[in-house]
Every structure is written in C-alpha cells, then in structure tokens.
C-alpha cells in the first residue's frame, strides 16, 4: 500500500512538473506601445485623396455578372493612370479577361523567381436599408476626422492604392528591383474570383511564371482582439478555409392547412436542420493553430498556459473547449450554418416543398467531399435532397510554410513597423483570391500591414467602413519595404 502511494505521489509530481515546465516559459520581450516608422517625405493627404477617389467609383461585383457596371472598372483604371504616371510609363500593364489588372515590373535578373502582390478592385454592395447607418454616404469617399470613409476603404481599395503608391514612389526614387515584381488585381473577388484571379493565374501559368511567394489581403495586426494578450498580434494568413453551400430540399404532401398532412415538408426540413445542429463537425487543433498557440502561449496567464503549453496532452480537450466558444469556434471546426430558407405561398396552404441553404466553411484537413458526406450521413433517413451550389465552391487552401523567405520577410517587416507585435500564422476564415494562385506560387500569405481594433473588423463588409489616414501612410511605407527587401536577389 505504501509503495503504491509513493508511486502515485511520484507520478503526480512528475506530471505536475511536466505540465508546469513548459507553462512557466513567459514572454521575455518588453511590453511597450507599438511604434510607427513612417517615411516623413510621404504625402499622406495625397494618398488619402487617391483612396477616396477610388472609393467613389462603384466597382461592385455581383453574383450575376450581367448586373455589373463594366464602365466603373474602366473608370478605376483611368484613375490609376492619372494618379500613377510613372507606373504607367515604366511598368507593363496587361488586362486579363476584360478587367483583370496586371502590372509587371521587370527585374534586373530574369533568372530569379518573381514576387506577386495581390489585391482586388471590386467591393461588396451596401445592404439595402442600412444606408442611414453610415456617418458619411458609403460611396462619397469623404475624408474627415483623420479617416477616409466609404465602401472599399479597408477591403480592398485602401491596400491596393497603398501598394501602387509604394511602387510609384520607388520609381520616383529610381529604384530598380532585382527580381521581377508583379501586381494582380481581380474584379470579382467578393463573388469567388473565378473570372478575375482564376483567369489571371491561368494566364501566368501559360507564360510559365512561378512566383517565390504571393501576398494578398486576409490577416493584419490587431490589438485587443485576444483579451489576455496586451501586445499587438500580427496574424499572417498562411491557409484559408474552404467554401461550400448546400441546398437542402424536403418534399411532402401539400394541401389545406385545416387538415395538416403527416408528411409535412416544412417540418421535415426543420427536423433536418435541427439534426445538423446536433451533429456539428468534430473540433480539432490544426497544425497552423498549433503553431499559433505555441507562439501565443508565453503571453497567457499561467492557468491558460497550462493548456496551451501542453498540447501533447491537452489538444483534444482544448479543441472541445474552443469549439464551444462562439467567437473561437471557427478556429477548430468546419462550421455549418443555415443562411437561406424558403417555403410556402399562402398562410392556409401547406407547401409541398421547403428549401434551405446551409453555408459551410471547411477547416484545412476537411474536403468538399468529406463535408458533403457528413451532411448526407447526418440527414440519412430524413428524406432530404442535398444539392451542391456550384457557383462558389473551394477546397481549404493548404498551409504555406512559416519557415520560408516570404514569412521571414513579413516577420521582419512587422518587427520594424510594430515594435512589440507578436507574429502568429493563421487560417483565414473567409475566402481570398490568394487560393487561385496556389499553382503558380510556392507560398501564399495573407496580410495587410495595418493595425485594426475589434471595431474596425466589424466595418469590413458592414456599415461605416473607414481607414485611418495615418494607417495609409504606414501601409505605403510597409509596401515600400516589402518590395525593396522582397525583390532583392538573395
Ligand atoms: Zn477583400
């Protein structure tokens, strides 16, 4: 008995030690507020005015291309031609599939793999009925209170304009890249990118181009998003979730509502949706999240560090805990949520069919086939027709390396611009154009050099989208650094 107690005691002590040792590692870095290093020669007001002018041009993309205003895209190009004379004099510009915009800045050494900067010209519409929520009309491009206001100022005209400003100013300085630099901006990113980015990537592929890395929107630097981490967190998207929508249709006996049929389409659909809610996709810690947790761990209080520093033991339980948290759930689960519902024409008629659309965001490791199989398996016995909506379907993007040259460059840049920021890799929840370039680039990163608060993040695709004038200067400076360092030969 005594020996057993000693053994249990020794084992407990060992386990405690095993858990505590990794958890006791705290961040050695100093905590100070972030510092901006902005080029004093930059005309911040001029940059802001270019963003504002771009916002005023309504380049709205629609699921039905017939609804799009092609003239708006031509107008945006004309703005760029006027605002960036050196770019249009010295770089090669190509239009791909109509409005796909490509700039090529030839490098001094054509043997080196070029680098690729991505953006998109299109914006989402303003939801009808929400116009009054805007402080300044959404397409007015108003500059006020230190911000440029309007749709696209954050997503993605602000970053695209800053990138062009950076190139224009480098040309003004007489800079000549050693590697070729490409810029590609699609025109339908918000509806899947099949006509824009996908065609541009095919065009690059046909030319035999292969990029060292590609940089698109997606991640950024945030402060206050993670409650217990004081330092700004620079999240660099190395992967992105897949996208799938399924239409679920129930058919039953229609008829008079005074004598309801047992075989009721609406009720059958309701039961099916409830079944999907009861059978969520299993939570798990992806390799990207594991790497992110390892980097964040030293910042957390000890009680949380016990979890994050001991993933060898805690991963399954931690995945379940995160999977229950509304905000953190997308990190560990393939999510499924109903987004559209239709049935019935009159209050006293039982409809013969009912239809719902569920939207899924697939965690890396999942596939369109495995997610569809999960839904069909869960609904077996429910007599529901499951149909894939093919307009926008994408597999999750494979994770790009965190030890490659592109990631190292972004890490260096973050260190220069946001002195005490913590760099973590992430999986972007939404879809970006970057995934279309997986076949023509060794790595795809998703990061905009911009500091966001939780309130800023809600403005993307929402009301009162705006970008700070100071932040624009920072971004121009950041793109200058990225082009200068990224196009170097080594
Ligand atoms: Zn975007």
Tab-separated table of C-alpha atoms and ligand atoms in Angstrom:
chain	number	residue	atom	x	y	z
A	1	UNK	CA	0.000	0.000	0.000
A	2	UNK	CA	2.772	2.373	0.997
A	3	UNK	CA	4.668	1.593	-2.165
A	4	UNK	CA	1.530	2.216	-4.204
A	5	UNK	CA	1.029	5.620	-2.537
A	6	UNK	CA	4.650	6.543	-3.135
A	7	UNK	CA	4.265	5.510	-6.762
A	8	UNK	CA	1.053	7.543	-7.205
A	9	UNK	CA	2.686	10.510	-5.461
A	10	UNK	CA	5.780	10.330	-7.618
A	11	UNK	CA	3.710	10.033	-10.800
A	12	UNK	CA	1.580	13.050	-9.822
A	13	UNK	CA	4.686	15.087	-9.068
A	14	UNK	CA	6.189	14.126	-12.405
A	15	UNK	CA	3.016	15.002	-14.327
A	16	UNK	CA	2.762	18.345	-12.499
A	17	UNK	CA	6.383	19.073	-13.357
A	18	UNK	CA	5.849	18.051	-16.981
A	19	UNK	CA	2.890	20.420	-17.241
A	20	UNK	CA	4.496	23.295	-15.364
A	21	UNK	CA	7.901	23.410	-17.008
A	22	UNK	CA	6.632	24.357	-20.484
A	23	UNK	CA	3.931	26.558	-18.953
A	24	UNK	CA	6.422	28.606	-16.931
A	25	UNK	CA	8.046	29.982	-20.063
A	26	UNK	CA	6.928	33.592	-20.169
A	27	UNK	CA	7.465	36.110	-22.894
A	28	UNK	CA	10.921	37.658	-22.470
A	29	UNK	CA	10.090	40.563	-24.753
A	30	UNK	CA	9.410	44.019	-23.361
A	31	UNK	CA	5.895	45.354	-23.456
A	32	UNK	CA	5.600	48.799	-24.917
A	33	UNK	CA	3.114	50.513	-27.169
A	34	UNK	CA	3.619	49.940	-30.880
A	35	UNK	CA	5.720	52.451	-32.763
A	36	UNK	CA	5.110	53.571	-36.285
A	37	UNK	CA	8.022	54.242	-38.521
A	38	UNK	CA	6.657	56.325	-41.347
A	39	UNK	CA	8.552	57.938	-44.161
A	40	UNK	CA	8.368	61.664	-43.439
A	41	UNK	CA	8.540	62.517	-47.160
A	42	UNK	CA	5.273	60.769	-47.845
A	43	UNK	CA	2.316	62.934	-48.854
A	44	UNK	CA	-0.258	61.367	-46.520
A	45	UNK	CA	-3.073	63.645	-47.688
A	46	UNK	CA	-2.337	62.763	-51.320
A	47	UNK	CA	-2.593	59.044	-50.559
A	48	UNK	CA	-5.863	59.605	-48.695
A	49	UNK	CA	-7.277	61.535	-51.662
A	50	UNK	CA	-6.404	58.709	-54.040
A	51	UNK	CA	-8.144	56.176	-51.768
A	52	UNK	CA	-11.169	58.485	-51.529
A	53	UNK	CA	-11.302	58.864	-55.314
A	54	UNK	CA	-11.160	55.071	-55.725
A	55	UNK	CA	-13.965	54.611	-53.163
A	56	UNK	CA	-16.216	56.958	-55.180
A	57	UNK	CA	-16.097	54.607	-58.186
A	58	UNK	CA	-18.753	51.924	-57.666
A	59	UNK	CA	-16.921	48.781	-58.702
A	60	UNK	CA	-19.491	46.474	-57.107
A	61	UNK	CA	-19.258	42.799	-58.016
A	62	UNK	CA	-22.436	40.720	-58.284
A	63	UNK	CA	-23.084	37.002	-58.371
A	64	UNK	CA	-24.682	37.629	-61.777
A	65	UNK	CA	-22.005	39.302	-63.964
A	66	UNK	CA	-24.748	40.856	-66.132
A	67	UNK	CA	-25.534	43.186	-63.217
A	68	UNK	CA	-22.001	44.562	-63.058
A	69	UNK	CA	-21.082	48.008	-64.276
A	70	UNK	CA	-18.046	47.424	-66.516
A	71	UNK	CA	-17.632	51.169	-67.038
A	72	UNK	CA	-16.831	51.556	-63.332
A	73	UNK	CA	-13.789	49.298	-63.686
A	74	UNK	CA	-12.592	51.297	-66.711
A	75	UNK	CA	-13.013	54.444	-64.623
A	76	UNK	CA	-10.901	52.968	-61.813
A	77	UNK	CA	-8.144	52.153	-64.328
A	78	UNK	CA	-8.317	55.706	-65.639
A	79	UNK	CA	-7.908	56.985	-62.068
A	80	UNK	CA	-4.810	54.821	-61.623
A	81	UNK	CA	-3.379	56.024	-64.968
A	82	UNK	CA	-3.830	59.610	-63.858
A	83	UNK	CA	-2.578	59.123	-60.285
A	84	UNK	CA	0.441	56.938	-61.119
A	85	UNK	CA	2.139	58.262	-64.268
A	86	UNK	CA	5.492	56.545	-63.589
A	87	UNK	CA	3.877	53.138	-63.139
A	88	UNK	CA	2.081	53.540	-66.456
A	89	UNK	CA	5.235	54.763	-68.178
A	90	UNK	CA	7.653	52.148	-66.846
A	91	UNK	CA	5.704	49.009	-65.959
A	92	UNK	CA	3.949	46.688	-68.398
A	93	UNK	CA	0.204	46.669	-67.870
A	94	UNK	CA	-1.974	43.833	-69.097
A	95	UNK	CA	-5.719	43.359	-68.917
A	96	UNK	CA	-6.780	39.743	-68.413
A	97	UNK	CA	-10.315	38.600	-69.214
A	98	UNK	CA	-11.551	42.172	-69.526
A	99	UNK	CA	-10.926	43.932	-66.238
A	100	UNK	CA	-8.273	41.758	-64.576
A	101	UNK	CA	-5.440	44.180	-63.908
A	102	UNK	CA	-1.806	43.038	-64.049
A	103	UNK	CA	1.328	45.154	-63.703
A	104	UNK	CA	4.763	43.734	-64.388
A	105	UNK	CA	7.893	45.496	-63.148
A	106	UNK	CA	10.749	43.635	-64.846
A	107	UNK	CA	13.631	42.762	-62.551
A	108	UNK	CA	17.316	43.135	-63.371
A	109	UNK	CA	17.862	39.381	-63.021
A	110	UNK	CA	15.250	37.470	-65.062
A	111	UNK	CA	16.538	34.130	-63.703
A	112	UNK	CA	15.118	34.860	-60.221
A	113	UNK	CA	11.578	33.847	-59.352
A	114	UNK	CA	9.373	36.952	-59.342
A	115	UNK	CA	7.211	38.045	-56.412
A	116	UNK	CA	3.482	38.764	-56.600
A	117	UNK	CA	1.296	41.313	-54.813
A	118	UNK	CA	-2.445	40.686	-54.940
A	119	UNK	CA	-5.480	42.867	-54.401
A	120	UNK	CA	-8.977	43.265	-55.779
A	121	UNK	CA	-10.781	46.139	-57.436
A	122	UNK	CA	-14.336	45.087	-56.612
A	123	UNK	CA	-16.319	45.807	-53.462
A	124	UNK	CA	-19.429	44.339	-51.856
A	125	UNK	CA	-22.673	46.299	-52.188
A	126	UNK	CA	-24.211	48.237	-49.317
A	127	UNK	CA	-27.048	46.230	-47.817
A	128	UNK	CA	-30.304	47.987	-48.767
A	129	UNK	CA	-31.842	49.666	-45.740
A	130	UNK	CA	-28.510	50.258	-43.962
A	131	UNK	CA	-27.523	53.448	-45.829
A	132	UNK	CA	-28.726	55.618	-42.940
A	133	UNK	CA	-26.305	53.869	-40.554
A	134	UNK	CA	-23.374	55.417	-42.386
A	135	UNK	CA	-21.859	58.608	-40.931
A	136	UNK	CA	-20.864	59.594	-44.481
A	137	UNK	CA	-22.583	58.190	-47.591
A	138	UNK	CA	-20.890	54.878	-48.480
A	139	UNK	CA	-19.620	55.961	-51.899
A	140	UNK	CA	-18.914	59.598	-51.023
A	141	UNK	CA	-15.231	58.955	-50.275
A	142	UNK	CA	-15.318	61.583	-47.533
A	143	UNK	CA	-12.101	62.449	-45.716
A	144	UNK	CA	-12.966	63.549	-42.181
A	145	UNK	CA	-11.706	63.157	-38.612
A	146	UNK	CA	-8.484	61.502	-39.750
A	147	UNK	CA	-10.235	58.796	-41.794
A	148	UNK	CA	-11.182	58.050	-45.376
A	149	UNK	CA	-14.782	56.826	-45.191
A	150	UNK	CA	-16.554	54.508	-47.558
A	151	UNK	CA	-17.060	51.082	-49.047
A	152	UNK	CA	-13.740	49.582	-50.082
A	153	UNK	CA	-11.567	51.851	-47.947
A	154	UNK	CA	-10.495	48.771	-45.946
A	155	UNK	CA	-11.463	45.989	-48.350
A	156	UNK	CA	-9.590	46.277	-50.620
A	157	UNK	CA	-9.077	49.602	-52.399
A	158	UNK	CA	-7.117	51.086	-49.484
A	159	UNK	CA	-4.427	48.380	-49.582
A	160	UNK	CA	-4.381	48.311	-53.420
A	161	UNK	CA	-3.901	52.078	-53.648
A	162	UNK	CA	-1.154	51.934	-50.981
A	163	UNK	CA	0.641	49.264	-52.982
A	164	UNK	CA	0.518	51.398	-56.150
A	165	UNK	CA	1.643	54.469	-54.150
A	166	UNK	CA	4.630	52.465	-52.902
A	167	UNK	CA	5.626	51.427	-56.432
A	168	UNK	CA	5.167	54.952	-57.784
A	169	UNK	CA	7.343	56.402	-55.030
A	170	UNK	CA	10.044	53.747	-55.539
A	171	UNK	CA	10.083	54.563	-59.264
A	172	UNK	CA	10.422	58.235	-58.327
A	173	UNK	CA	13.463	57.271	-56.220
A	174	UNK	CA	14.982	55.460	-59.204
A	175	UNK	CA	14.684	52.047	-57.539
A	176	UNK	CA	15.118	49.045	-59.840
A	177	UNK	CA	14.189	45.609	-58.457
A	178	UNK	CA	16.489	42.667	-58.930
A	179	UNK	CA	13.574	40.198	-59.053
A	180	UNK	CA	10.545	40.977	-61.166
A	181	UNK	CA	7.601	42.345	-59.229
A	182	UNK	CA	4.022	41.650	-60.325
A	183	UNK	CA	0.764	43.180	-59.127
A	184	UNK	CA	-2.505	41.398	-59.915
A	185	UNK	CA	-5.920	42.781	-59.017
A	186	UNK	CA	-9.045	40.812	-59.872
A	187	UNK	CA	-12.520	42.223	-60.259
A	188	UNK	CA	-14.798	39.585	-58.716
A	189	UNK	CA	-13.032	38.528	-55.501
A	190	UNK	CA	-16.180	39.103	-53.458
A	191	UNK	CA	-18.100	36.569	-55.566
A	192	UNK	CA	-15.399	33.916	-55.827
A	193	UNK	CA	-12.727	35.281	-58.161
A	194	UNK	CA	-13.408	32.821	-60.971
A	195	UNK	CA	-13.483	35.447	-63.723
A	196	UNK	CA	-10.659	37.570	-62.281
A	197	UNK	CA	-7.989	35.934	-60.127
A	198	UNK	CA	-8.507	32.458	-61.512
A	199	UNK	CA	-8.058	33.656	-65.106
A	200	UNK	CA	-5.046	35.788	-64.177
A	201	UNK	CA	-3.437	32.756	-62.522
A	202	UNK	CA	-4.121	30.692	-65.655
A	203	UNK	CA	-2.575	33.490	-67.721
A	204	UNK	CA	0.568	33.433	-65.505
A	205	UNK	CA	0.696	29.655	-65.761
A	206	UNK	CA	0.511	29.803	-69.562
A	207	UNK	CA	3.510	32.172	-69.506
A	208	UNK	CA	5.442	29.653	-67.386
A	209	UNK	CA	5.662	32.091	-64.479
A	210	UNK	CA	6.351	30.773	-60.995
A	211	UNK	CA	6.460	33.170	-58.063
A	212	UNK	CA	8.643	32.880	-54.953
A	213	UNK	CA	5.611	33.967	-52.937
A	214	UNK	CA	2.346	35.864	-53.281
A	215	UNK	CA	0.918	38.363	-50.794
A	216	UNK	CA	-2.821	39.059	-50.575
A	217	UNK	CA	-5.245	40.586	-48.054
A	218	UNK	CA	-6.558	38.453	-45.175
A	219	UNK	CA	-4.517	38.897	-41.993
A	220	UNK	CA	-3.422	42.059	-40.222
A	221	UNK	CA	-2.211	43.472	-36.956
A	222	UNK	CA	-4.814	43.668	-34.235
A	223	UNK	CA	-4.900	44.884	-30.707
A	224	UNK	CA	-7.476	43.948	-28.108
A	225	UNK	CA	-8.917	41.041	-30.077
A	226	UNK	CA	-7.363	38.492	-27.713
A	227	UNK	CA	-8.340	39.685	-24.246
A	228	UNK	CA	-5.257	38.481	-22.379
A	229	UNK	CA	-2.598	39.462	-24.901
A	230	UNK	CA	-1.543	43.074	-24.451
A	231	UNK	CA	0.884	43.182	-27.345
A	232	UNK	CA	-0.436	43.744	-30.852
A	233	UNK	CA	-0.831	40.431	-32.669
A	234	UNK	CA	0.222	40.247	-36.320
A	235	UNK	CA	-1.737	37.440	-37.845
A	236	UNK	CA	-0.311	36.226	-41.136
A	237	UNK	CA	-2.779	34.057	-43.033
A	238	UNK	CA	-0.923	31.001	-44.282
A	239	UNK	CA	-4.033	28.955	-45.047
A	240	UNK	CA	-7.694	29.599	-45.649
A	241	UNK	CA	-10.877	27.695	-45.050
A	242	UNK	CA	-12.796	26.103	-47.889
A	243	UNK	CA	-16.227	27.247	-49.023
A	244	UNK	CA	-19.306	25.174	-49.736
A	245	UNK	CA	-23.046	25.845	-49.892
A	246	UNK	CA	-25.597	23.041	-49.971
A	247	UNK	CA	-29.276	23.346	-50.849
A	248	UNK	CA	-31.499	21.050	-48.770
A	249	UNK	CA	-34.942	20.317	-50.145
A	250	UNK	CA	-37.757	18.487	-48.381
A	251	UNK	CA	-40.827	17.361	-50.308
A	252	UNK	CA	-44.089	16.308	-48.715
A	253	UNK	CA	-47.826	16.311	-49.149
A	254	UNK	CA	-49.153	19.775	-49.677
A	255	UNK	CA	-52.753	20.648	-49.046
A	256	UNK	CA	-55.138	22.544	-46.824
A	257	UNK	CA	-53.765	23.703	-43.504
A	258	UNK	CA	-57.080	22.844	-41.796
A	259	UNK	CA	-56.223	19.154	-42.279
A	260	UNK	CA	-52.408	19.066	-41.942
A	261	UNK	CA	-50.710	16.103	-43.598
A	262	UNK	CA	-48.394	13.855	-41.577
A	263	UNK	CA	-45.813	14.128	-44.361
A	264	UNK	CA	-45.069	17.837	-43.954
A	265	UNK	CA	-42.168	19.354	-45.963
A	266	UNK	CA	-41.598	22.298	-43.601
A	267	UNK	CA	-41.472	20.093	-40.513
A	268	UNK	CA	-39.207	17.604	-42.230
A	269	UNK	CA	-36.813	20.388	-43.198
A	270	UNK	CA	-36.921	21.786	-39.645
A	271	UNK	CA	-36.019	18.360	-38.226
A	272	UNK	CA	-33.194	18.059	-40.740
A	273	UNK	CA	-31.719	21.441	-39.731
A	274	UNK	CA	-32.035	20.501	-36.059
A	275	UNK	CA	-30.226	17.217	-36.763
A	276	UNK	CA	-27.340	19.111	-38.409
A	277	UNK	CA	-27.164	21.412	-35.387
A	278	UNK	CA	-26.940	18.377	-33.075
A	279	UNK	CA	-24.145	16.793	-35.155
A	280	UNK	CA	-21.519	19.510	-35.637
A	281	UNK	CA	-18.190	18.730	-37.254
A	282	UNK	CA	-15.646	17.437	-34.748
A	283	UNK	CA	-13.341	20.138	-33.323
A	284	UNK	CA	-9.605	19.739	-33.757
A	285	UNK	CA	-6.382	21.719	-33.437
A	286	UNK	CA	-4.941	22.177	-36.950
A	287	UNK	CA	-1.150	22.351	-37.461
A	288	UNK	CA	-1.462	26.113	-38.119
A	289	UNK	CA	-3.382	26.672	-34.867
A	290	UNK	CA	-0.872	24.520	-33.002
A	291	UNK	CA	1.951	26.771	-34.238
A	292	UNK	CA	-0.055	29.907	-33.349
A	293	UNK	CA	-0.783	28.623	-29.826
A	294	UNK	CA	2.902	27.842	-29.305
A	295	UNK	CA	3.734	31.452	-30.149
A	296	UNK	CA	0.917	32.982	-28.070
A	297	UNK	CA	1.392	30.694	-25.090
A	298	UNK	CA	4.139	32.686	-23.315
A	299	UNK	CA	1.798	35.722	-23.284
A	300	UNK	CA	-1.041	33.996	-21.452
A	301	UNK	CA	-1.665	33.792	-17.696
A	302	UNK	CA	-0.411	30.588	-16.081
A	303	UNK	CA	-3.828	28.912	-15.812
A	304	UNK	CA	-4.266	29.175	-19.600
A	305	UNK	CA	-0.616	28.455	-20.320
A	306	UNK	CA	-1.030	25.081	-18.631
A	307	UNK	CA	-3.309	24.232	-21.543
A	308	UNK	CA	-1.510	25.867	-24.437
A	309	UNK	CA	1.992	24.805	-23.421
A	310	UNK	CA	0.958	21.170	-23.076
A	311	UNK	CA	-0.840	20.458	-26.309
A	312	UNK	CA	0.645	16.944	-26.373
A	313	UNK	CA	-1.870	16.240	-23.619
A	314	UNK	CA	-4.487	18.978	-23.813
A	315	UNK	CA	-5.187	19.233	-27.572
A	316	UNK	CA	-8.373	17.113	-27.737
A	317	UNK	CA	-9.936	18.772	-24.683
A	318	UNK	CA	-8.784	22.266	-25.694
A	319	UNK	CA	-10.303	21.743	-29.159
A	320	UNK	CA	-13.614	20.919	-27.482
A	321	UNK	CA	-13.461	23.965	-25.195
A	322	UNK	CA	-12.648	26.294	-28.111
A	323	UNK	CA	-15.323	24.560	-30.191
A	324	UNK	CA	-17.989	25.629	-27.679
A	325	UNK	CA	-16.955	29.310	-27.792
A	326	UNK	CA	-18.967	31.256	-30.352
A	327	UNK	CA	-16.050	33.522	-31.289
A	328	UNK	CA	-13.316	30.881	-31.359
A	329	UNK	CA	-15.329	28.019	-32.859
A	330	UNK	CA	-14.275	28.754	-36.471
A	331	UNK	CA	-10.626	28.110	-35.497
A	332	UNK	CA	-11.264	24.481	-34.636
A	333	UNK	CA	-14.335	23.440	-36.588
A	334	UNK	CA	-15.732	23.161	-40.039
A	335	UNK	CA	-18.742	25.408	-39.488
A	336	UNK	CA	-22.199	24.869	-40.975
A	337	UNK	CA	-24.978	27.391	-40.701
A	338	UNK	CA	-28.342	27.884	-42.441
A	339	UNK	CA	-28.371	31.122	-44.438
A	340	UNK	CA	-31.495	30.915	-46.630
A	341	UNK	CA	-34.932	29.467	-46.085
A	342	UNK	CA	-37.922	29.268	-48.448
A	343	UNK	CA	-41.341	27.613	-48.333
A	344	UNK	CA	-44.980	28.486	-48.695
A	345	UNK	CA	-47.070	30.938	-50.678
A	346	UNK	CA	-50.131	31.470	-48.506
A	347	UNK	CA	-50.989	31.263	-44.797
A	348	UNK	CA	-53.575	28.490	-45.191
A	349	UNK	CA	-51.732	26.304	-47.702
A	350	UNK	CA	-49.302	23.578	-46.597
A	351	UNK	CA	-46.392	23.835	-49.047
A	352	UNK	CA	-45.391	20.698	-50.931
A	353	UNK	CA	-41.715	21.558	-50.650
A	354	UNK	CA	-39.363	23.532	-48.417
A	355	UNK	CA	-35.785	24.531	-49.137
A	356	UNK	CA	-32.879	25.742	-47.047
A	357	UNK	CA	-29.336	26.677	-47.961
A	358	UNK	CA	-26.580	25.886	-45.494
A	359	UNK	CA	-23.156	27.508	-45.851
A	360	UNK	CA	-20.081	25.601	-44.725
A	361	UNK	CA	-16.530	26.841	-44.115
A	362	UNK	CA	-14.182	23.901	-44.306
A	363	UNK	CA	-11.270	23.589	-41.930
A	364	UNK	CA	-7.973	22.510	-43.566
A	365	UNK	CA	-7.980	18.721	-43.439
A	366	UNK	CA	-11.668	18.655	-44.443
A	367	UNK	CA	-12.688	18.467	-48.105
A	368	UNK	CA	-15.782	19.347	-50.098
A	369	UNK	CA	-16.402	15.587	-50.499
A	370	UNK	CA	-15.947	14.724	-46.794
A	371	UNK	CA	-18.116	17.645	-45.641
A	372	UNK	CA	-20.873	16.749	-48.107
A	373	UNK	CA	-20.671	13.134	-46.934
A	374	UNK	CA	-21.027	14.249	-43.289
A	375	UNK	CA	-24.166	16.238	-44.144
A	376	UNK	CA	-25.668	13.396	-46.190
A	377	UNK	CA	-24.869	10.884	-43.463
A	378	UNK	CA	-26.446	13.088	-40.777
A	379	UNK	CA	-29.556	13.525	-42.932
A	380	UNK	CA	-29.926	9.896	-43.925
A	381	UNK	CA	-33.439	8.827	-43.021
A	382	UNK	CA	-34.694	12.438	-43.193
A	383	UNK	CA	-35.643	12.187	-46.897
A	384	UNK	CA	-33.867	15.389	-47.861
A	385	UNK	CA	-32.385	16.094	-51.293
A	386	UNK	CA	-28.886	17.553	-50.933
A	387	UNK	CA	-27.560	19.583	-53.838
A	388	UNK	CA	-24.233	21.465	-54.125
A	389	UNK	CA	-24.462	25.102	-55.195
A	390	UNK	CA	-21.595	25.201	-57.649
A	391	UNK	CA	-21.183	28.935	-58.189
A	392	UNK	CA	-18.642	29.224	-55.421
A	393	UNK	CA	-17.012	26.056	-54.116
A	394	UNK	CA	-13.455	25.862	-52.880
A	395	UNK	CA	-11.346	23.326	-51.059
A	396	UNK	CA	-9.432	24.597	-47.997
A	397	UNK	CA	-6.082	26.135	-49.005
A	398	UNK	CA	-3.004	24.151	-47.998
A	399	UNK	CA	-0.849	25.876	-45.404
A	400	UNK	CA	2.110	27.826	-46.771
A	401	UNK	CA	5.358	27.391	-44.825
A	402	UNK	CA	6.138	29.511	-41.758
A	403	UNK	CA	9.867	28.977	-42.326
A	404	UNK	CA	10.056	30.281	-45.907
A	405	UNK	CA	11.519	33.541	-47.210
A	406	UNK	CA	8.121	35.241	-47.567
A	407	UNK	CA	7.110	34.554	-43.969
A	408	UNK	CA	10.535	35.633	-42.701
A	409	UNK	CA	10.218	38.884	-44.637
A	410	UNK	CA	6.759	39.606	-43.200
A	411	UNK	CA	8.064	38.815	-39.706
A	412	UNK	CA	10.921	41.272	-40.211
A	413	UNK	CA	8.536	43.919	-41.516
A	414	UNK	CA	6.170	43.510	-38.566
A	415	UNK	CA	9.159	43.888	-36.223
A	416	UNK	CA	10.135	47.151	-37.918
A	417	UNK	CA	6.667	48.695	-38.049
A	418	UNK	CA	5.011	47.424	-34.878
A	419	UNK	CA	7.887	47.218	-32.441
A	420	UNK	CA	6.450	44.725	-29.960
A	421	UNK	CA	3.984	42.794	-32.095
A	422	UNK	CA	3.701	39.047	-31.805
A	423	UNK	CA	3.705	37.271	-35.193
A	424	UNK	CA	1.407	34.258	-35.486
A	425	UNK	CA	0.356	32.196	-38.505
A	426	UNK	CA	-3.381	31.847	-39.042
A	427	UNK	CA	-6.048	30.211	-41.141
A	428	UNK	CA	-8.223	32.890	-42.727
A	429	UNK	CA	-11.935	32.161	-42.199
A	430	UNK	CA	-13.144	33.872	-45.359
A	431	UNK	CA	-12.066	33.134	-48.908
A	432	UNK	CA	-9.424	35.297	-50.625
A	433	UNK	CA	-8.128	35.450	-54.196
A	434	UNK	CA	-4.801	34.028	-52.960
A	435	UNK	CA	-6.052	30.463	-53.249
A	436	UNK	CA	-6.289	30.799	-57.037
A	437	UNK	CA	-2.529	31.373	-57.182
A	438	UNK	CA	-1.520	28.173	-55.383
A	439	UNK	CA	-0.472	26.557	-58.670
A	440	UNK	CA	1.793	29.441	-59.737
A	441	UNK	CA	3.444	30.412	-56.435
A	442	UNK	CA	5.498	28.487	-53.891
A	443	UNK	CA	3.699	30.181	-50.985
A	444	UNK	CA	0.667	32.415	-50.462
A	445	UNK	CA	0.466	34.769	-47.497
A	446	UNK	CA	-2.477	36.896	-46.484
A	447	UNK	CA	-1.536	40.033	-44.603
A	448	UNK	CA	-2.240	43.754	-44.834
A	449	UNK	CA	0.216	45.971	-42.920
A	450	UNK	CA	-2.457	47.712	-40.883
A	451	UNK	CA	-3.401	47.947	-37.210
A	452	UNK	CA	-7.054	47.095	-36.552
A	453	UNK	CA	-9.242	47.243	-33.477
A	454	UNK	CA	-12.209	44.895	-32.966
A	455	UNK	CA	-14.485	47.759	-34.106
A	456	UNK	CA	-12.565	48.133	-37.394
A	457	UNK	CA	-13.051	44.463	-38.189
A	458	UNK	CA	-16.859	44.830	-37.970
A	459	UNK	CA	-16.766	47.606	-40.576
A	460	UNK	CA	-15.423	45.300	-43.296
A	461	UNK	CA	-18.488	44.459	-45.446
A	462	UNK	CA	-20.527	46.385	-42.805
A	463	UNK	CA	-21.518	49.996	-42.221
A	464	UNK	CA	-19.130	52.915	-41.692
A	465	UNK	CA	-16.178	51.204	-43.356
A	466	UNK	CA	-13.247	53.584	-42.970
A	467	UNK	CA	-9.480	53.614	-42.927
A	468	UNK	CA	-7.215	55.930	-40.984
A	469	UNK	CA	-5.095	58.409	-42.916
A	470	UNK	CA	-2.106	57.661	-40.650
A	471	UNK	CA	-2.601	53.959	-41.281
A	472	UNK	CA	-2.448	54.526	-45.044
A	473	UNK	CA	0.982	56.149	-44.723
A	474	UNK	CA	2.139	53.223	-42.643
A	475	UNK	CA	0.904	50.803	-45.315
A	476	UNK	CA	2.678	52.664	-48.138
A	477	UNK	CA	5.873	52.556	-46.131
A	478	UNK	CA	5.354	48.857	-45.435
A	479	UNK	CA	4.813	48.019	-49.117
A	480	UNK	CA	7.937	50.010	-49.998
A	481	UNK	CA	9.907	47.869	-47.545
A	482	UNK	CA	8.320	44.643	-48.769
A	483	UNK	CA	9.117	45.434	-52.398
A	484	UNK	CA	12.654	46.619	-51.646
A	485	UNK	CA	13.556	43.642	-49.434
A	486	UNK	CA	11.421	41.068	-51.272
A	487	UNK	CA	12.823	41.855	-54.705
A	488	UNK	CA	16.442	41.566	-53.556
A	489	UNK	CA	18.325	38.711	-55.175
A	490	UNK	CA	19.325	36.543	-52.196
B	1	LIG	ZN1	-11.290	41.687	-49.860
